[in-house]
Structure formats: C-alpha cells, structure tokens
Amino acid sequence: MKEPIRPILAGHKALVVGVANDQSIAYGCAKAFRTAGAEVAMTWLNDKARPHVEPLAKELEAAITGPLDVSLPGQLEAIFDAIAKRWGKLDILVHSIAFAPRADLQGGLLDCSAEGFAKAMDVSCHSFIRMARLAAPLMTDGGTMFAMSYLGANRVVQNYNVMGPVKAALEASCRYLALELGPRRIRVHAISPGPLKTRAASGLKDFELLLNEAAEKSPLGEIVDIMDVGYTCAYLATPFAHRITGGTVYVDGGANIVA
Ligand SMILES: NC(=O)c1ccc[n+]([C@@H]2O[C@H](COP(=O)([O-])OP(=O)(O)OC[C@H]3O[C@@H](n4cnc5c(N)ncnc54)[C@H](O)[C@@H]3O)[C@@H](O)[C@H]2O)c1
C-alpha cells in the first residue's frame, strides 16, 4: 500500500475475534479497520493467550477487550454486553477462529471421531451463527459480517481433512445468514484467503507444500499476507461494497481459478 488510507470507516465499530498473535489473520483485519478509521474490540482465547493479544489491542487502541472462548457458556454474551454498554451498536463482525482436535485433523476424514467432528463444527462454524445472532440486533445501521474460510471447502486439499466439510458448512451458513439478514441491511461474507503461515496453519500436515504450491499457482505469483485479507474486509465493510453479500471472496492472488 503506497497511498495512505482515508478514514472511510470513521465512526464504525468492529468486533474482531481470533487474534492469537501478530501473524493472525484477525490481527490483519483489526489493523486494516483501524487504519481506515474504525474503532475495534478484540478478544483473547484465555489467560495464556492474553499476554500475546493485549499489546496488540493496545497498539490498535481497542476500546473493548476481554476473554472469549466460544466453547465456554456466557463468554460470548459478556463481550456483546460490553459492546452494547460501551458502543450501543456494532457495524462489523469478524469471525476468524477455527479448531479441530489434532488427532481428528491429522488422521483423515474416514477416521474422524463424532466428538472431533462436532467440536470442529461447533468452534469453527456454529459459533459464527451464535455471534451473528448476538451481533444483528446491534447492527442498527446495517452492518457487515465476515467468516474466514478456505479453498478446502469446495475443492479437496491434501491434509485439510475434517476442516473441508466444516468450512463448506461455514460458507453455506454465510449464504443462509446473508438471506436472513439482508432485509436488515446486514451483509455476510465468507472470505477465502490463500495459505498463510499462522499458528492455526501449523496444525496442518505438510503445510509448507501448500504455501509453495499457492505461490506457484497464483496468477499474481505471490502468496498473500494478512493485510491483503484485512484490506479486502475493510473494503467490503465500506459503502462502496453495499450491494455485495453472501458470496465467498477469494483473497489468494487468483490461485483458485487455476486447475
Ligand atoms: N492460515 C491459513 O492458511 C488460513 C487460510 C484460510 C483460512 N484460514 C482461517 O482463518 C482463521 C484464522 O486462523 P489464522 O490462520 O489466523 O490462525 P490463528 O492461529 O492466528 O487464529 C486462530 C484463532 O482461533 C482461535 N480459537 C480457537 N479455538 C477457539 C475457541 N474455542 N474460542 C475462541 N477462539 C478460538 C485462536 O485463539 C486463534 O486466535 C481460521 O478460521 C482459519 O481456518 C486460515
């Protein structure tokens, strides 16, 4: 980015869930929103994650922070309560979290346990629906919701295993939520970034191969970075994108079009 970004999102309030460190896609989103003038709320998974996330929240002058493990009853409600009290509204929601038990993730779909499948689906997909339910009443001027997907949702990617069906469900959820929330001028996007070296990605077997292949396949010849994803979300949150909803937006240098 050579030109400074104008504060086109000034006055907008964004909740960004999924920052673990400065390599997280969610951090790229929060930083892009802030650069475009929005105020952000950021969460950390637990006490262990807090020392890694809190300095980033300070850097981005996050107005609201707190713990959020979507598996723990009450934590999601608490963060939305804090938003209602402090801001009284919300414009942008980012769901950038995923989890699958390692044995289920690495063992192939055929051997995925019912518990592992349910856990992956709950944290990586249904939690987005829960967030959307709590966010929608606060999006009184309309709003934009984002969920992070991956190409493995609709193509078979080696070693992606259980996360393939889970991301397919996430993308379908975005479409259905887009239809249900459209009358309230709330737009819902699945974002499908190319592979990025993050902590979540380190759980995938042979991830380096995916990275190399992504660079080779991409018409633009490069892998993407977290700010590419962040600025795409920032654009989609602006009025310039107010007629776009429900689809999956690839941020992968075009790699998905190449056989
Ligand atoms: N890295 C990639 O190559 C890539 C590509 C496409 C999509 N994605 C998706 O992007 C999203 C963000 O992942 P990332 O790559 O930035 O990795 P990351 O490790 O930085 O982020 C994953 C986040 O999920 C959070 N999380 C896990 N379980 C949780 C729970 N129970 N409650 C709340 N939060 C929980 C973690 O705390 C972490 O902040 C994920 O949905 C991932 O599937 C990643």
mmCIF file of C-alpha atoms and ligand atoms in Angstrom:
data_model
loop_
_atom_site.group_PDB
_atom_site.id
_atom_site.type_symbol
_atom_site.label_atom_id
_atom_site.label_comp_id
_atom_site.label_asym_id
_atom_site.label_seq_id
_atom_site.Cartn_x
_atom_site.Cartn_y
_atom_site.Cartn_z
ATOM 1 C CA MET A 1 0.000 0.000 0.000
ATOM 2 C CA LYS A 2 1.702 3.202 -1.132
ATOM 3 C CA GLU A 3 -1.116 5.720 -0.600
ATOM 4 C CA PRO A 4 -2.352 6.453 2.915
ATOM 5 C CA ILE A 5 -5.818 5.024 3.526
ATOM 6 C CA ARG A 6 -8.544 7.606 4.107
ATOM 7 C CA PRO A 7 -10.592 7.087 7.269
ATOM 8 C CA ILE A 8 -13.593 5.841 5.330
ATOM 9 C CA LEU A 9 -14.671 3.662 8.266
ATOM 10 C CA ALA A 10 -14.554 6.519 10.804
ATOM 11 C CA GLY A 11 -17.373 6.052 13.318
ATOM 12 C CA HIS A 12 -17.625 2.336 12.542
ATOM 13 C CA LYS A 13 -17.320 -0.167 15.392
ATOM 14 C CA ALA A 14 -15.782 -3.561 14.701
ATOM 15 C CA LEU A 15 -15.598 -6.711 16.812
ATOM 16 C CA VAL A 16 -12.680 -8.875 15.702
ATOM 17 C CA VAL A 17 -12.472 -12.390 17.146
ATOM 18 C CA GLY A 18 -9.460 -14.607 16.502
ATOM 19 C CA VAL A 19 -6.300 -12.661 17.273
ATOM 20 C CA ALA A 20 -3.694 -15.004 18.749
ATOM 21 C CA ASN A 21 -0.583 -13.041 17.719
ATOM 22 C CA ASP A 22 0.662 -10.553 15.130
ATOM 23 C CA GLN A 23 0.536 -13.227 12.434
ATOM 24 C CA SER A 24 -3.173 -13.891 12.898
ATOM 25 C CA ILE A 25 -5.481 -13.073 10.004
ATOM 26 C CA ALA A 26 -7.745 -11.398 12.571
ATOM 27 C CA TYR A 27 -4.924 -9.012 13.511
ATOM 28 C CA GLY A 28 -4.603 -8.011 9.824
ATOM 29 C CA CYS A 29 -8.351 -7.310 9.811
ATOM 30 C CA ALA A 30 -8.286 -5.270 13.029
ATOM 31 C CA LYS A 31 -5.295 -3.275 11.781
ATOM 32 C CA ALA A 32 -6.919 -2.575 8.406
ATOM 33 C CA PHE A 33 -10.180 -1.438 10.052
ATOM 34 C CA ARG A 34 -8.239 0.820 12.419
ATOM 35 C CA THR A 35 -6.212 2.254 9.521
ATOM 36 C CA ALA A 36 -9.495 3.038 7.785
ATOM 37 C CA GLY A 37 -10.714 4.882 10.903
ATOM 38 C CA ALA A 38 -12.874 2.280 12.693
ATOM 39 C CA GLU A 39 -12.768 1.556 16.412
ATOM 40 C CA VAL A 40 -12.097 -2.057 17.300
ATOM 41 C CA ALA A 41 -12.944 -4.552 20.030
ATOM 42 C CA MET A 42 -10.596 -7.521 20.386
ATOM 43 C CA THR A 43 -10.695 -10.724 22.393
ATOM 44 C CA TRP A 44 -8.216 -13.321 23.598
ATOM 45 C CA LEU A 45 -8.891 -17.019 23.987
ATOM 46 C CA ASN A 46 -7.731 -17.416 27.606
ATOM 47 C CA ASP A 47 -5.170 -16.266 30.187
ATOM 48 C CA LYS A 48 -2.363 -17.965 28.269
ATOM 49 C CA ALA A 49 -3.193 -16.020 25.102
ATOM 50 C CA ARG A 50 -3.801 -12.704 26.858
ATOM 51 C CA PRO A 51 -0.130 -11.516 27.088
ATOM 52 C CA HIS A 52 0.212 -12.031 23.312
ATOM 53 C CA VAL A 53 -3.025 -10.261 22.391
ATOM 54 C CA GLU A 54 -3.185 -7.407 24.912
ATOM 55 C CA PRO A 55 -0.186 -5.457 23.498
ATOM 56 C CA LEU A 56 -1.729 -5.709 20.013
ATOM 57 C CA ALA A 57 -5.046 -4.455 21.385
ATOM 58 C CA LYS A 58 -3.185 -1.508 22.969
ATOM 59 C CA GLU A 59 -1.379 -0.778 19.708
ATOM 60 C CA LEU A 60 -4.708 -0.616 17.891
ATOM 61 C CA GLU A 61 -6.301 1.357 20.767
ATOM 62 C CA ALA A 62 -9.003 -1.291 21.156
ATOM 63 C CA ALA A 63 -11.910 0.251 23.057
ATOM 64 C CA ILE A 64 -13.184 -3.095 24.323
ATOM 65 C CA THR A 65 -11.188 -6.202 25.175
ATOM 66 C CA GLY A 66 -11.870 -9.397 27.053
ATOM 67 C CA PRO A 67 -11.643 -13.162 27.109
ATOM 68 C CA LEU A 68 -13.624 -15.190 24.615
ATOM 69 C CA ASP A 69 -13.608 -18.940 24.294
ATOM 70 C CA VAL A 70 -16.705 -19.721 22.243
ATOM 71 C CA SER A 71 -16.959 -23.122 23.954
ATOM 72 C CA LEU A 72 -17.492 -21.514 27.361
ATOM 73 C CA PRO A 73 -21.106 -20.587 28.066
ATOM 74 C CA GLY A 74 -21.603 -16.906 28.832
ATOM 75 C CA GLN A 75 -18.360 -15.502 27.368
ATOM 76 C CA LEU A 76 -19.868 -14.578 24.013
ATOM 77 C CA GLU A 77 -22.811 -12.912 25.748
ATOM 78 C CA ALA A 78 -20.395 -10.993 28.022
ATOM 79 C CA ILE A 79 -18.466 -9.461 25.131
ATOM 80 C CA PHE A 80 -21.671 -8.434 23.361
ATOM 81 C CA ASP A 81 -22.971 -6.941 26.633
ATOM 82 C CA ALA A 82 -19.785 -4.880 26.868
ATOM 83 C CA ILE A 83 -20.285 -3.703 23.273
ATOM 84 C CA ALA A 84 -23.915 -2.784 23.921
ATOM 85 C CA LYS A 85 -22.913 -0.784 27.018
ATOM 86 C CA ARG A 86 -19.895 0.992 25.535
ATOM 87 C CA TRP A 87 -20.895 1.497 21.894
ATOM 88 C CA GLY A 88 -24.629 0.787 21.814
ATOM 89 C CA LYS A 89 -24.149 -0.523 18.264
ATOM 90 C CA LEU A 90 -21.903 -2.600 16.031
ATOM 91 C CA ASP A 91 -21.037 -2.246 12.337
ATOM 92 C CA ILE A 92 -18.531 -5.019 11.630
ATOM 93 C CA LEU A 93 -18.078 -8.562 12.945
ATOM 94 C CA VAL A 94 -15.100 -10.791 12.120
ATOM 95 C CA HIS A 95 -15.098 -14.494 12.955
ATOM 96 C CA SER A 96 -11.543 -15.690 12.352
ATOM 97 C CA ILE A 97 -11.345 -18.801 14.501
ATOM 98 C CA ALA A 98 -11.069 -22.489 13.835
ATOM 99 C CA PHE A 99 -10.295 -25.576 15.833
ATOM 100 C CA ALA A 100 -10.220 -29.344 15.372
ATOM 101 C CA PRO A 101 -8.658 -31.871 17.755
ATOM 102 C CA ARG A 102 -5.219 -32.755 16.368
ATOM 103 C CA ALA A 103 -5.906 -36.495 16.047
ATOM 104 C CA ASP A 104 -9.103 -35.834 14.087
ATOM 105 C CA LEU A 105 -7.460 -33.173 11.938
ATOM 106 C CA GLN A 106 -4.407 -35.201 11.034
ATOM 107 C CA GLY A 107 -5.997 -38.636 10.859
ATOM 108 C CA GLY A 108 -8.029 -38.275 7.646
ATOM 109 C CA LEU A 109 -11.799 -37.826 7.363
ATOM 110 C CA LEU A 110 -12.552 -41.543 7.332
ATOM 111 C CA ASP A 111 -11.239 -41.877 10.875
ATOM 112 C CA CYS A 112 -12.598 -38.588 12.242
ATOM 113 C CA SER A 113 -14.481 -39.228 15.504
ATOM 114 C CA ALA A 114 -18.017 -37.983 16.085
ATOM 115 C CA GLU A 115 -16.759 -35.918 19.039
ATOM 116 C CA GLY A 116 -13.918 -34.402 16.996
ATOM 117 C CA PHE A 117 -16.250 -33.582 14.123
ATOM 118 C CA ALA A 118 -18.795 -31.984 16.459
ATOM 119 C CA LYS A 119 -16.127 -29.950 18.246
ATOM 120 C CA ALA A 120 -14.610 -28.699 14.980
ATOM 121 C CA MET A 121 -18.073 -27.805 13.678
ATOM 122 C CA ASP A 122 -19.074 -26.035 16.883
ATOM 123 C CA VAL A 123 -15.960 -23.855 17.274
ATOM 124 C CA SER A 124 -15.317 -23.221 13.581
ATOM 125 C CA CYS A 125 -18.875 -22.872 12.259
ATOM 126 C CA HIS A 126 -21.793 -22.805 14.695
ATOM 127 C CA SER A 127 -20.050 -20.182 16.852
ATOM 128 C CA PHE A 128 -20.337 -17.831 13.851
ATOM 129 C CA ILE A 129 -24.100 -18.341 13.847
ATOM 130 C CA ARG A 130 -24.201 -17.626 17.598
ATOM 131 C CA MET A 131 -22.148 -14.465 17.051
ATOM 132 C CA ALA A 132 -24.368 -13.352 14.175
ATOM 133 C CA ARG A 133 -27.456 -13.792 16.378
ATOM 134 C CA LEU A 134 -25.975 -11.534 19.070
ATOM 135 C CA ALA A 135 -24.459 -9.032 16.618
ATOM 136 C CA ALA A 136 -27.506 -8.472 14.402
ATOM 137 C CA PRO A 137 -29.627 -6.543 16.955
ATOM 138 C CA LEU A 138 -26.675 -4.175 17.485
ATOM 139 C CA MET A 139 -26.263 -3.544 13.738
ATOM 140 C CA THR A 140 -28.942 -0.880 13.753
ATOM 141 C CA ASP A 141 -27.450 0.990 10.762
ATOM 142 C CA GLY A 142 -26.862 -2.225 8.832
ATOM 143 C CA GLY A 143 -23.521 -3.986 9.033
ATOM 144 C CA THR A 144 -21.031 -6.453 7.641
ATOM 145 C CA MET A 145 -20.115 -9.904 8.949
ATOM 146 C CA PHE A 146 -17.071 -11.942 7.916
ATOM 147 C CA ALA A 147 -16.128 -15.588 8.443
ATOM 148 C CA MET A 148 -12.759 -16.995 7.360
ATOM 149 C CA SER A 149 -12.988 -20.000 5.062
ATOM 150 C CA TYR A 150 -10.531 -21.809 2.812
ATOM 151 C CA LEU A 151 -10.428 -23.411 -0.641
ATOM 152 C CA GLY A 152 -10.691 -26.828 1.056
ATOM 153 C CA ALA A 153 -14.419 -26.012 1.488
ATOM 154 C CA ASN A 154 -15.158 -26.754 -2.165
ATOM 155 C CA ARG A 155 -12.056 -28.499 -3.539
ATOM 156 C CA VAL A 156 -10.208 -31.394 -1.970
ATOM 157 C CA VAL A 157 -6.970 -30.099 -0.475
ATOM 158 C CA GLN A 158 -4.495 -32.745 0.751
ATOM 159 C CA ASN A 159 -4.399 -32.949 4.561
ATOM 160 C CA TYR A 160 -7.239 -30.461 5.123
ATOM 161 C CA ASN A 161 -9.409 -33.421 6.174
ATOM 162 C CA VAL A 162 -12.271 -32.646 8.600
ATOM 163 C CA MET A 163 -11.831 -28.899 8.068
ATOM 164 C CA GLY A 164 -13.060 -29.309 4.465
ATOM 165 C CA PRO A 165 -16.646 -30.253 5.398
ATOM 166 C CA VAL A 166 -16.554 -27.774 8.283
ATOM 167 C CA LYS A 167 -15.572 -24.859 6.018
ATOM 168 C CA ALA A 168 -18.187 -25.983 3.471
ATOM 169 C CA ALA A 169 -20.790 -25.675 6.237
ATOM 170 C CA LEU A 170 -19.367 -22.272 7.171
ATOM 171 C CA GLU A 171 -19.670 -20.976 3.595
ATOM 172 C CA ALA A 172 -23.229 -22.331 3.345
ATOM 173 C CA SER A 173 -24.031 -20.665 6.684
ATOM 174 C CA CYS A 174 -22.812 -17.343 5.256
ATOM 175 C CA ARG A 175 -25.208 -17.726 2.320
ATOM 176 C CA TYR A 176 -28.204 -18.528 4.525
ATOM 177 C CA LEU A 177 -27.376 -15.771 7.019
ATOM 178 C CA ALA A 178 -26.975 -13.321 4.125
ATOM 179 C CA LEU A 179 -30.534 -14.121 3.033
ATOM 180 C CA GLU A 180 -31.965 -13.890 6.557
ATOM 181 C CA LEU A 181 -30.111 -10.687 7.441
ATOM 182 C CA GLY A 182 -30.340 -8.914 4.076
ATOM 183 C CA PRO A 183 -33.627 -7.162 4.960
ATOM 184 C CA ARG A 184 -31.797 -5.569 7.902
ATOM 185 C CA ARG A 185 -29.055 -4.328 5.515
ATOM 186 C CA ILE A 186 -26.574 -6.713 7.110
ATOM 187 C CA ARG A 187 -24.201 -8.297 4.602
ATOM 188 C CA VAL A 188 -22.406 -11.574 5.222
ATOM 189 C CA HIS A 189 -19.199 -12.670 3.512
ATOM 190 C CA ALA A 190 -17.105 -15.791 3.573
ATOM 191 C CA ILE A 191 -13.507 -14.771 2.958
ATOM 192 C CA SER A 192 -11.235 -17.423 1.483
ATOM 193 C CA PRO A 193 -7.580 -16.464 1.914
ATOM 194 C CA GLY A 194 -4.732 -18.367 0.311
ATOM 195 C CA PRO A 195 -2.444 -20.215 2.735
ATOM 196 C CA LEU A 196 -0.740 -18.059 5.349
ATOM 197 C CA LYS A 197 1.851 -19.077 7.880
ATOM 198 C CA THR A 198 -0.097 -18.746 11.122
ATOM 199 C CA ARG A 199 -0.412 -20.776 14.300
ATOM 200 C CA ALA A 200 -3.616 -22.451 13.136
ATOM 201 C CA ALA A 201 -1.933 -23.432 9.861
ATOM 202 C CA SER A 202 0.918 -25.107 11.737
ATOM 203 C CA GLY A 203 -1.601 -27.817 12.763
ATOM 204 C CA LEU A 204 -1.874 -28.967 9.139
ATOM 205 C CA LYS A 205 0.446 -31.694 7.894
ATOM 206 C CA ASP A 206 2.875 -30.595 5.148
ATOM 207 C CA PHE A 207 1.631 -27.015 5.252
ATOM 208 C CA GLU A 208 4.879 -25.774 3.624
ATOM 209 C CA LEU A 209 3.905 -27.690 0.465
ATOM 210 C CA LEU A 210 0.596 -25.811 0.340
ATOM 211 C CA LEU A 211 2.421 -22.494 0.660
ATOM 212 C CA ASN A 212 4.822 -23.337 -2.180
ATOM 213 C CA GLU A 213 2.019 -24.564 -4.388
ATOM 214 C CA ALA A 214 -0.043 -21.420 -3.704
ATOM 215 C CA ALA A 215 2.793 -19.189 -4.873
ATOM 216 C CA GLU A 216 3.377 -21.317 -7.984
ATOM 217 C CA LYS A 217 -0.315 -21.471 -8.909
ATOM 218 C CA SER A 218 -1.253 -17.883 -8.246
ATOM 219 C CA PRO A 219 -1.561 -15.819 -11.447
ATOM 220 C CA LEU A 220 -0.066 -12.982 -9.421
ATOM 221 C CA GLY A 221 2.855 -15.218 -8.479
ATOM 222 C CA GLU A 222 2.918 -14.431 -4.770
ATOM 223 C CA ILE A 223 1.400 -15.707 -1.576
ATOM 224 C CA VAL A 224 -0.913 -13.325 0.279
ATOM 225 C CA ASP A 225 -0.339 -11.658 3.634
ATOM 226 C CA ILE A 226 -2.686 -10.811 6.482
ATOM 227 C CA MET A 227 -3.016 -7.171 5.412
ATOM 228 C CA ASP A 228 -4.268 -8.291 1.984
ATOM 229 C CA VAL A 229 -7.063 -10.099 3.807
ATOM 230 C CA GLY A 230 -7.619 -7.173 6.200
ATOM 231 C CA TYR A 231 -7.908 -4.547 3.455
ATOM 232 C CA THR A 232 -10.308 -6.756 1.489
ATOM 233 C CA CYS A 233 -12.554 -6.959 4.553
ATOM 234 C CA ALA A 234 -12.186 -3.205 5.130
ATOM 235 C CA TYR A 235 -13.303 -2.542 1.550
ATOM 236 C CA LEU A 236 -16.268 -4.913 1.878
ATOM 237 C CA ALA A 237 -17.314 -3.051 5.049
ATOM 238 C CA THR A 238 -17.466 0.291 3.208
ATOM 239 C CA PRO A 239 -20.499 1.690 1.375
ATOM 240 C CA PHE A 240 -18.600 1.017 -1.900
ATOM 241 C CA ALA A 241 -19.488 -2.667 -1.414
ATOM 242 C CA HIS A 242 -23.066 -2.234 -0.222
ATOM 243 C CA ARG A 243 -24.565 -4.457 -2.908
ATOM 244 C CA ILE A 244 -22.258 -7.409 -2.289
ATOM 245 C CA THR A 245 -23.339 -10.183 0.044
ATOM 246 C CA GLY A 246 -23.489 -13.916 0.600
ATOM 247 C CA GLY A 247 -20.611 -14.995 -1.598
ATOM 248 C CA THR A 248 -17.158 -16.360 -0.958
ATOM 249 C CA VAL A 249 -14.487 -13.782 -1.682
ATOM 250 C CA TYR A 250 -11.099 -15.271 -2.548
ATOM 251 C CA VAL A 251 -8.021 -13.404 -1.415
ATOM 252 C CA ASP A 252 -5.453 -15.731 -2.942
ATOM 253 C CA GLY A 253 -3.834 -13.941 -5.860
ATOM 254 C CA GLY A 254 -6.227 -15.834 -8.137
ATOM 255 C CA ALA A 255 -4.869 -19.305 -7.277
ATOM 256 C CA ASN A 256 -8.400 -20.777 -7.021
ATOM 257 C CA ILE A 257 -9.055 -20.305 -10.757
ATOM 258 C CA VAL A 258 -6.072 -22.393 -11.820
ATOM 259 C CA ALA A 259 -6.519 -26.178 -12.274
HETATM 260 N N1 LIG B 1 -3.636 -19.607 7.840
HETATM 261 C C1 LIG B 1 -4.198 -20.021 6.726
HETATM 262 O O1 LIG B 1 -3.546 -20.515 5.806
HETATM 263 C C2 LIG B 1 -5.688 -19.879 6.542
HETATM 264 C C3 LIG B 1 -6.206 -19.905 5.242
HETATM 265 C C4 LIG B 1 -7.585 -19.779 5.072
HETATM 266 C C5 LIG B 1 -8.400 -19.637 6.183
HETATM 267 N N2 LIG B 1 -7.854 -19.601 7.438
HETATM 268 C C6 LIG B 1 -8.772 -19.435 8.561
HETATM 269 O O2 LIG B 1 -8.517 -18.198 9.181
HETATM 270 C C7 LIG B 1 -8.989 -18.220 10.515
HETATM 271 C C8 LIG B 1 -7.919 -17.663 11.445
HETATM 272 O O3 LIG B 1 -6.810 -18.519 11.502
HETATM 273 P P1 LIG B 1 -5.312 -17.998 11.420
HETATM 274 O O4 LIG B 1 -4.694 -18.698 10.266
HETATM 275 O O5 LIG B 1 -5.257 -16.522 11.512
HETATM 276 O O6 LIG B 1 -4.639 -18.663 12.706
HETATM 277 P P2 LIG B 1 -4.527 -18.170 14.242
HETATM 278 O O7 LIG B 1 -3.990 -19.345 14.978
HETATM 279 O O8 LIG B 1 -3.777 -16.908 14.319
HETATM 280 O O9 LIG B 1 -6.044 -17.894 14.622
HETATM 281 C C9 LIG B 1 -6.918 -18.911 15.020
HETATM 282 C C10 LIG B 1 -7.699 -18.346 16.185
HETATM 283 O O10 LIG B 1 -8.732 -19.262 16.576
HETATM 284 C C11 LIG B 1 -8.905 -19.039 17.955
HETATM 285 N N3 LIG B 1 -9.699 -20.071 18.587
HETATM 286 C C12 LIG B 1 -9.519 -21.432 18.560
HETATM 287 N N4 LIG B 1 -10.436 -22.033 19.339
HETATM 288 C C13 LIG B 1 -11.223 -21.043 19.867
HETATM 289 C C14 LIG B 1 -12.331 -21.016 20.755
HETATM 290 N N5 LIG B 1 -12.834 -22.130 21.310
HETATM 291 N N6 LIG B 1 -12.887 -19.819 21.074
HETATM 292 C C15 LIG B 1 -12.390 -18.673 20.553
HETATM 293 N N7 LIG B 1 -11.330 -18.635 19.706
HETATM 294 C C16 LIG B 1 -10.755 -19.801 19.379
HETATM 295 C C17 LIG B 1 -7.468 -18.986 18.473
HETATM 296 O O11 LIG B 1 -7.436 -18.426 19.766
HETATM 297 C C18 LIG B 1 -6.822 -18.117 17.420
HETATM 298 O O12 LIG B 1 -6.881 -16.765 17.785
HETATM 299 C C19 LIG B 1 -9.390 -19.672 10.788
HETATM 300 O O13 LIG B 1 -10.782 -19.791 10.581
HETATM 301 C C20 LIG B 1 -8.644 -20.431 9.696
HETATM 302 O O14 LIG B 1 -9.261 -21.661 9.371
HETATM 303 C C21 LIG B 1 -6.516 -19.721 7.631
#
